[in-house]
């Protein structure tokens, strides 16, 4: 089958962007990376460019089949607009709801695939949730929970900023879309606190924005309740509410993001917890669950953090699917519309099965 994508540009070469480019290169795509400064030591060429300058971006897109943005969410509206007008396939990792709604609007007449939210949450967690939900005649509740944490937490927060501080603060402060008793609602973040235990580890989960992607629209009228929560070690939500609301640091997002990132720098040994469950009626009332802990893995001779590879591999698997024709090559693509079986058969989707016991769980739940 002829591949629809051969040349792809990766915008942003931070931890995740560099890995996205590496995985795509390993998969057989011709990759060009773009960042403010050229990056050495990558298995693909990179260029220095101010991506915020639209006219320069338009010039560099000549000959490209696709673009994936690994840039901060506030840059993606302009990037997507330029890429869409050029008729080039677009992918990103955004969790920002207004950004996604803007891309959805511009996708109506798109001549290429427009696929935001291709990371972990939203992204992979939505694919898992939808695959569980497909097996139910009636859906009472879809619960999706994800957390990227240090394996060996220290301090009262029990956290390390292995992900963008800007993105984390955005998730903690923006309102959260849910379905409750069949009604679409917006609720406050850092609320609906609950206890979760995974592999004997006690954790907490609370509402944060963006993790559901477009699922509330997709499942309106089909699911009675749907919500997304972030997983943390116990006590985290109470302290973040104190920092943001009692100390009023919500009034300066950039400052508090820098403050927290300085206090809690990245760690190498991280873990990504995933807890997805669907309750409803099959032959009788049932709850199906997918619960996993993902750890760092070796890719192309280097160890990558769990949050990096789980995010990057999901995005690269979706790119493969558009390229090989298992997803449409034009218009807006929702993460929950992506078939799990085809996803797991891609080169990058197989990474989730190659984790210890990962394949067994997928086989038991989804028949792989």
PDB file of C-alpha atoms in Angstrom, residues 138-353:
ATOM      1  CA  UNK A 138     -25.715   0.884  27.736  1.00  0.00           C
ATOM      2  CA  UNK A 139     -23.006   3.026  29.347  1.00  0.00           C
ATOM      3  CA  UNK A 140     -23.494   4.304  32.873  1.00  0.00           C
ATOM      4  CA  UNK A 141     -20.024   5.723  33.473  1.00  0.00           C
ATOM      5  CA  UNK A 142     -16.720   6.210  31.621  1.00  0.00           C
ATOM      6  CA  UNK A 143     -13.898   7.071  34.025  1.00  0.00           C
ATOM      7  CA  UNK A 144     -10.453   7.918  32.652  1.00  0.00           C
ATOM      8  CA  UNK A 145      -7.464   8.586  34.925  1.00  0.00           C
ATOM      9  CA  UNK A 146      -3.801   9.208  34.044  1.00  0.00           C
ATOM     10  CA  UNK A 147      -0.813  10.305  36.090  1.00  0.00           C
ATOM     11  CA  UNK A 148       2.882  10.812  35.292  1.00  0.00           C
ATOM     12  CA  UNK A 149       4.827  10.624  38.543  1.00  0.00           C
ATOM     13  CA  UNK A 150       8.272   9.989  40.008  1.00  0.00           C
ATOM     14  CA  UNK A 151       8.742   6.350  40.997  1.00  0.00           C
ATOM     15  CA  UNK A 152      10.395   7.478  44.235  1.00  0.00           C
ATOM     16  CA  UNK A 153       8.545  10.611  45.402  1.00  0.00           C
ATOM     17  CA  UNK A 154      10.050  13.065  47.860  1.00  0.00           C
ATOM     18  CA  UNK A 155       8.579  16.052  49.666  1.00  0.00           C
ATOM     19  CA  UNK A 156       4.969  16.896  50.401  1.00  0.00           C
ATOM     20  CA  UNK A 157       3.962  17.332  46.733  1.00  0.00           C
ATOM     21  CA  UNK A 158       5.380  13.960  45.673  1.00  0.00           C
ATOM     22  CA  UNK A 159       5.871  15.287  42.170  1.00  0.00           C
ATOM     23  CA  UNK A 160       8.467  16.070  39.493  1.00  0.00           C
ATOM     24  CA  UNK A 161       7.923  18.223  36.389  1.00  0.00           C
ATOM     25  CA  UNK A 162       8.766  15.709  33.679  1.00  0.00           C
ATOM     26  CA  UNK A 163       6.032  17.393  31.615  1.00  0.00           C
ATOM     27  CA  UNK A 164       5.640  21.031  30.586  1.00  0.00           C
ATOM     28  CA  UNK A 165       5.022  23.253  33.663  1.00  0.00           C
ATOM     29  CA  UNK A 166       2.859  25.480  31.465  1.00  0.00           C
ATOM     30  CA  UNK A 167       0.702  22.515  30.490  1.00  0.00           C
ATOM     31  CA  UNK A 168       0.367  21.258  34.072  1.00  0.00           C
ATOM     32  CA  UNK A 169      -0.669  24.669  35.415  1.00  0.00           C
ATOM     33  CA  UNK A 170      -3.154  25.027  32.553  1.00  0.00           C
ATOM     34  CA  UNK A 171      -4.737  21.663  33.435  1.00  0.00           C
ATOM     35  CA  UNK A 172      -4.931  22.578  37.137  1.00  0.00           C
ATOM     36  CA  UNK A 173      -6.643  25.934  36.580  1.00  0.00           C
ATOM     37  CA  UNK A 174      -8.938  25.592  33.551  1.00  0.00           C
ATOM     38  CA  UNK A 175     -12.496  24.315  33.949  1.00  0.00           C
ATOM     39  CA  UNK A 176     -13.163  20.665  33.173  1.00  0.00           C
ATOM     40  CA  UNK A 177     -15.808  19.359  30.784  1.00  0.00           C
ATOM     41  CA  UNK A 178     -17.814  16.341  32.001  1.00  0.00           C
ATOM     42  CA  UNK A 179     -21.042  14.506  31.361  1.00  0.00           C
ATOM     43  CA  UNK A 180     -23.106  14.194  34.545  1.00  0.00           C
ATOM     44  CA  UNK A 181     -26.471  12.462  34.488  1.00  0.00           C
ATOM     45  CA  UNK A 182     -26.541  12.905  30.720  1.00  0.00           C
ATOM     46  CA  UNK A 183     -25.866  16.663  30.839  1.00  0.00           C
ATOM     47  CA  UNK A 184     -22.697  18.335  29.590  1.00  0.00           C
ATOM     48  CA  UNK A 185     -21.243  20.501  32.362  1.00  0.00           C
ATOM     49  CA  UNK A 186     -18.164  22.502  33.236  1.00  0.00           C
ATOM     50  CA  UNK A 187     -16.756  21.895  36.710  1.00  0.00           C
ATOM     51  CA  UNK A 188     -13.780  23.223  38.674  1.00  0.00           C
ATOM     52  CA  UNK A 189     -10.376  21.516  38.517  1.00  0.00           C
ATOM     53  CA  UNK A 190      -8.705  19.983  41.582  1.00  0.00           C
ATOM     54  CA  UNK A 191     -12.082  18.666  42.775  1.00  0.00           C
ATOM     55  CA  UNK A 192     -14.000  15.334  42.995  1.00  0.00           C
ATOM     56  CA  UNK A 193     -11.096  13.851  44.950  1.00  0.00           C
ATOM     57  CA  UNK A 194     -10.981  10.047  45.065  1.00  0.00           C
ATOM     58  CA  UNK A 195      -8.630   7.276  46.175  1.00  0.00           C
ATOM     59  CA  UNK A 196      -7.147   4.834  43.647  1.00  0.00           C
ATOM     60  CA  UNK A 197      -4.884   1.851  44.329  1.00  0.00           C
ATOM     61  CA  UNK A 198      -2.678   0.526  41.500  1.00  0.00           C
ATOM     62  CA  UNK A 199      -0.321  -2.398  42.074  1.00  0.00           C
ATOM     63  CA  UNK A 200      -0.639  -1.865  45.819  1.00  0.00           C
ATOM     64  CA  UNK A 201       0.266   1.852  45.627  1.00  0.00           C
ATOM     65  CA  UNK A 202      -2.297   4.224  47.141  1.00  0.00           C
ATOM     66  CA  UNK A 203      -2.915   7.246  44.942  1.00  0.00           C
ATOM     67  CA  UNK A 204      -5.426  10.052  44.598  1.00  0.00           C
ATOM     68  CA  UNK A 205      -7.201  11.429  41.540  1.00  0.00           C
ATOM     69  CA  UNK A 206      -8.927  14.753  40.935  1.00  0.00           C
ATOM     70  CA  UNK A 207     -10.463  16.668  38.055  1.00  0.00           C
ATOM     71  CA  UNK A 208      -8.200  18.455  35.568  1.00  0.00           C
ATOM     72  CA  UNK A 209      -8.972  20.018  32.197  1.00  0.00           C
ATOM     73  CA  UNK A 210      -8.474  18.705  28.699  1.00  0.00           C
ATOM     74  CA  UNK A 211      -7.909  14.983  29.279  1.00  0.00           C
ATOM     75  CA  UNK A 212     -11.194  13.927  27.669  1.00  0.00           C
ATOM     76  CA  UNK A 213     -10.499  15.685  24.400  1.00  0.00           C
ATOM     77  CA  UNK A 214     -13.754  15.587  22.403  1.00  0.00           C
ATOM     78  CA  UNK A 215     -15.292  12.604  24.204  1.00  0.00           C
ATOM     79  CA  UNK A 216     -18.121  14.547  25.877  1.00  0.00           C
ATOM     80  CA  UNK A 217     -19.426  15.552  22.440  1.00  0.00           C
ATOM     81  CA  UNK A 218     -18.925  12.065  21.025  1.00  0.00           C
ATOM     82  CA  UNK A 219     -20.701  10.275  23.877  1.00  0.00           C
ATOM     83  CA  UNK A 220     -23.484  12.783  24.515  1.00  0.00           C
ATOM     84  CA  UNK A 221     -26.699  10.746  24.445  1.00  0.00           C
ATOM     85  CA  UNK A 222     -24.754   7.465  24.718  1.00  0.00           C
ATOM     86  CA  UNK A 223     -23.072   7.675  28.137  1.00  0.00           C
ATOM     87  CA  UNK A 224     -24.764   8.954  31.267  1.00  0.00           C
ATOM     88  CA  UNK A 225     -21.545  10.043  32.976  1.00  0.00           C
ATOM     89  CA  UNK A 226     -17.989  10.645  31.788  1.00  0.00           C
ATOM     90  CA  UNK A 227     -15.087  12.337  33.518  1.00  0.00           C
ATOM     91  CA  UNK A 228     -11.298  12.590  33.483  1.00  0.00           C
ATOM     92  CA  UNK A 229      -8.977  12.919  36.480  1.00  0.00           C
ATOM     93  CA  UNK A 230      -5.241  13.261  37.017  1.00  0.00           C
ATOM     94  CA  UNK A 231      -3.514  10.746  39.298  1.00  0.00           C
ATOM     95  CA  UNK A 232      -1.096  11.940  41.985  1.00  0.00           C
ATOM     96  CA  UNK A 233       0.336  10.725  45.289  1.00  0.00           C
ATOM     97  CA  UNK A 234      -1.910  11.440  48.319  1.00  0.00           C
ATOM     98  CA  UNK A 235      -1.978  15.038  49.561  1.00  0.00           C
ATOM     99  CA  UNK A 236      -1.027  16.663  46.256  1.00  0.00           C
ATOM    100  CA  UNK A 237      -4.446  18.174  45.479  1.00  0.00           C
ATOM    101  CA  UNK A 238      -4.753  19.812  48.910  1.00  0.00           C
ATOM    102  CA  UNK A 239      -1.366  21.497  48.552  1.00  0.00           C
ATOM    103  CA  UNK A 240      -2.038  22.665  44.979  1.00  0.00           C
ATOM    104  CA  UNK A 241      -5.354  24.180  46.037  1.00  0.00           C
ATOM    105  CA  UNK A 242      -3.471  26.012  48.806  1.00  0.00           C
ATOM    106  CA  UNK A 243      -0.839  27.304  46.369  1.00  0.00           C
ATOM    107  CA  UNK A 244      -3.228  28.365  43.611  1.00  0.00           C
ATOM    108  CA  UNK A 245      -6.189  29.650  45.589  1.00  0.00           C
ATOM    109  CA  UNK A 246      -5.239  30.522  49.167  1.00  0.00           C
ATOM    110  CA  UNK A 247      -1.948  32.129  48.092  1.00  0.00           C
ATOM    111  CA  UNK A 248      -3.642  33.518  44.920  1.00  0.00           C
ATOM    112  CA  UNK A 249      -0.855  32.267  42.666  1.00  0.00           C
ATOM    113  CA  UNK A 250      -3.473  31.434  40.040  1.00  0.00           C
ATOM    114  CA  UNK A 251      -3.246  35.117  39.125  1.00  0.00           C
ATOM    115  CA  UNK A 252       0.221  34.635  37.562  1.00  0.00           C
ATOM    116  CA  UNK A 253       0.379  31.289  35.769  1.00  0.00           C
ATOM    117  CA  UNK A 254       3.825  31.789  34.300  1.00  0.00           C
ATOM    118  CA  UNK A 255       5.330  32.716  37.653  1.00  0.00           C
ATOM    119  CA  UNK A 256       3.838  29.797  39.552  1.00  0.00           C
ATOM    120  CA  UNK A 257       4.796  27.397  36.743  1.00  0.00           C
ATOM    121  CA  UNK A 258       8.427  28.546  36.925  1.00  0.00           C
ATOM    122  CA  UNK A 259       8.354  28.381  40.733  1.00  0.00           C
ATOM    123  CA  UNK A 260       7.060  24.808  40.794  1.00  0.00           C
ATOM    124  CA  UNK A 261       9.391  23.610  38.024  1.00  0.00           C
ATOM    125  CA  UNK A 262      12.385  25.027  39.909  1.00  0.00           C
ATOM    126  CA  UNK A 263      11.275  23.312  43.114  1.00  0.00           C
ATOM    127  CA  UNK A 264      10.460  19.952  41.518  1.00  0.00           C
ATOM    128  CA  UNK A 265      12.853  19.288  38.587  1.00  0.00           C
ATOM    129  CA  UNK A 266      12.534  16.246  36.297  1.00  0.00           C
ATOM    130  CA  UNK A 267      13.598  12.760  37.355  1.00  0.00           C
ATOM    131  CA  UNK A 268      14.840   9.895  35.195  1.00  0.00           C
ATOM    132  CA  UNK A 269      12.930   7.104  36.935  1.00  0.00           C
ATOM    133  CA  UNK A 270       9.278   7.954  36.397  1.00  0.00           C
ATOM    134  CA  UNK A 271       6.065   5.963  36.069  1.00  0.00           C
ATOM    135  CA  UNK A 272       2.863   6.567  34.103  1.00  0.00           C
ATOM    136  CA  UNK A 273      -0.257   5.207  35.761  1.00  0.00           C
ATOM    137  CA  UNK A 274      -3.341   4.553  33.615  1.00  0.00           C
ATOM    138  CA  UNK A 275      -6.729   3.611  35.045  1.00  0.00           C
ATOM    139  CA  UNK A 276      -9.656   3.431  32.610  1.00  0.00           C
ATOM    140  CA  UNK A 277     -13.021   1.908  33.469  1.00  0.00           C
ATOM    141  CA  UNK A 278     -16.454   1.646  31.896  1.00  0.00           C
ATOM    142  CA  UNK A 279     -19.607   0.638  33.763  1.00  0.00           C
ATOM    143  CA  UNK A 280     -22.799  -0.348  32.049  1.00  0.00           C
ATOM    144  CA  UNK A 281     -24.918  -3.131  30.705  1.00  0.00           C
ATOM    145  CA  UNK A 282     -23.701  -6.048  28.633  1.00  0.00           C
ATOM    146  CA  UNK A 283     -25.752  -9.123  29.417  1.00  0.00           C
ATOM    147  CA  UNK A 284     -25.929  -7.664  32.919  1.00  0.00           C
ATOM    148  CA  UNK A 285     -24.470  -4.716  34.829  1.00  0.00           C
ATOM    149  CA  UNK A 286     -20.659  -4.879  34.528  1.00  0.00           C
ATOM    150  CA  UNK A 287     -17.512  -2.826  34.926  1.00  0.00           C
ATOM    151  CA  UNK A 288     -14.490  -3.401  32.661  1.00  0.00           C
ATOM    152  CA  UNK A 289     -11.142  -1.898  33.606  1.00  0.00           C
ATOM    153  CA  UNK A 290      -7.760  -1.317  31.996  1.00  0.00           C
ATOM    154  CA  UNK A 291      -5.160  -0.553  34.681  1.00  0.00           C
ATOM    155  CA  UNK A 292      -1.442  -0.291  33.950  1.00  0.00           C
ATOM    156  CA  UNK A 293       1.809   1.230  35.142  1.00  0.00           C
ATOM    157  CA  UNK A 294       4.301   2.068  32.376  1.00  0.00           C
ATOM    158  CA  UNK A 295       8.009   2.589  33.050  1.00  0.00           C
ATOM    159  CA  UNK A 296      11.044   3.924  31.123  1.00  0.00           C
ATOM    160  CA  UNK A 297      12.085   1.860  28.096  1.00  0.00           C
ATOM    161  CA  UNK A 298      15.070   1.669  25.779  1.00  0.00           C
ATOM    162  CA  UNK A 299      14.532   3.061  22.269  1.00  0.00           C
ATOM    163  CA  UNK A 300      17.303   3.322  19.646  1.00  0.00           C
ATOM    164  CA  UNK A 301      19.953   2.623  22.285  1.00  0.00           C
ATOM    165  CA  UNK A 302      18.762   5.212  24.806  1.00  0.00           C
ATOM    166  CA  UNK A 303      16.517   5.035  27.890  1.00  0.00           C
ATOM    167  CA  UNK A 304      13.461   7.298  27.663  1.00  0.00           C
ATOM    168  CA  UNK A 305      11.169   8.348  30.490  1.00  0.00           C
ATOM    169  CA  UNK A 306       7.734   6.766  30.663  1.00  0.00           C
ATOM    170  CA  UNK A 307       5.913  10.072  30.093  1.00  0.00           C
ATOM    171  CA  UNK A 308       8.056  10.757  27.012  1.00  0.00           C
ATOM    172  CA  UNK A 309       7.604   7.442  25.234  1.00  0.00           C
ATOM    173  CA  UNK A 310       3.923   6.936  26.093  1.00  0.00           C
ATOM    174  CA  UNK A 311       3.167  10.398  24.693  1.00  0.00           C
ATOM    175  CA  UNK A 312       5.418  10.176  21.638  1.00  0.00           C
ATOM    176  CA  UNK A 313       4.520   6.610  20.669  1.00  0.00           C
ATOM    177  CA  UNK A 314       0.800   7.396  20.677  1.00  0.00           C
ATOM    178  CA  UNK A 315       1.272  10.363  18.355  1.00  0.00           C
ATOM    179  CA  UNK A 316       3.563   8.406  16.020  1.00  0.00           C
ATOM    180  CA  UNK A 317       1.132   5.468  15.854  1.00  0.00           C
ATOM    181  CA  UNK A 318      -1.656   7.820  14.730  1.00  0.00           C
ATOM    182  CA  UNK A 319       0.635   9.317  12.081  1.00  0.00           C
ATOM    183  CA  UNK A 320       1.341   5.791  10.814  1.00  0.00           C
ATOM    184  CA  UNK A 321      -2.398   5.106  10.590  1.00  0.00           C
ATOM    185  CA  UNK A 322      -3.097   8.183   8.475  1.00  0.00           C
ATOM    186  CA  UNK A 323      -0.145   7.298   6.287  1.00  0.00           C
ATOM    187  CA  UNK A 324      -1.172   3.671   5.714  1.00  0.00           C
ATOM    188  CA  UNK A 325      -4.834   4.478   5.118  1.00  0.00           C
ATOM    189  CA  UNK A 326      -6.329   2.955   8.274  1.00  0.00           C
ATOM    190  CA  UNK A 327      -7.501   6.479   9.213  1.00  0.00           C
ATOM    191  CA  UNK A 328      -9.031   9.110   6.882  1.00  0.00           C
ATOM    192  CA  UNK A 329      -6.656  11.410   5.033  1.00  0.00           C
ATOM    193  CA  UNK A 330      -8.816  14.529   5.386  1.00  0.00           C
ATOM    194  CA  UNK A 331     -10.933  16.291   7.963  1.00  0.00           C
ATOM    195  CA  UNK A 332     -10.952  16.277  11.761  1.00  0.00           C
ATOM    196  CA  UNK A 333     -10.105  12.973  13.463  1.00  0.00           C
ATOM    197  CA  UNK A 334     -11.199  12.407  17.066  1.00  0.00           C
ATOM    198  CA  UNK A 335      -8.956  10.255  19.225  1.00  0.00           C
ATOM    199  CA  UNK A 336     -11.886   8.118  20.368  1.00  0.00           C
ATOM    200  CA  UNK A 337     -12.654   7.232  16.729  1.00  0.00           C
ATOM    201  CA  UNK A 338      -9.254   5.552  16.327  1.00  0.00           C
ATOM    202  CA  UNK A 339      -9.600   1.732  16.346  1.00  0.00           C
ATOM    203  CA  UNK A 340      -7.434   0.192  19.050  1.00  0.00           C
ATOM    204  CA  UNK A 341      -6.559  -2.983  17.122  1.00  0.00           C
ATOM    205  CA  UNK A 342      -5.168  -1.034  14.162  1.00  0.00           C
ATOM    206  CA  UNK A 343      -3.370   1.323  16.554  1.00  0.00           C
ATOM    207  CA  UNK A 344      -1.622  -1.588  18.294  1.00  0.00           C
ATOM    208  CA  UNK A 345      -0.551  -3.090  14.960  1.00  0.00           C
ATOM    209  CA  UNK A 346       1.538  -0.050  14.036  1.00  0.00           C
ATOM    210  CA  UNK A 347       5.266  -0.051  14.721  1.00  0.00           C
ATOM    211  CA  UNK A 348       4.852   2.513  17.482  1.00  0.00           C
ATOM    212  CA  UNK A 349       1.621   1.135  18.908  1.00  0.00           C
ATOM    213  CA  UNK A 350       3.430  -2.146  19.563  1.00  0.00           C
ATOM    214  CA  UNK A 351       5.489  -0.413  22.237  1.00  0.00           C
ATOM    215  CA  UNK A 352       2.469  -0.617  24.553  1.00  0.00           C
ATOM    216  CA  UNK A 353       2.224  -4.373  24.015  1.00  0.00           C
TER     217      UNK A 353
END
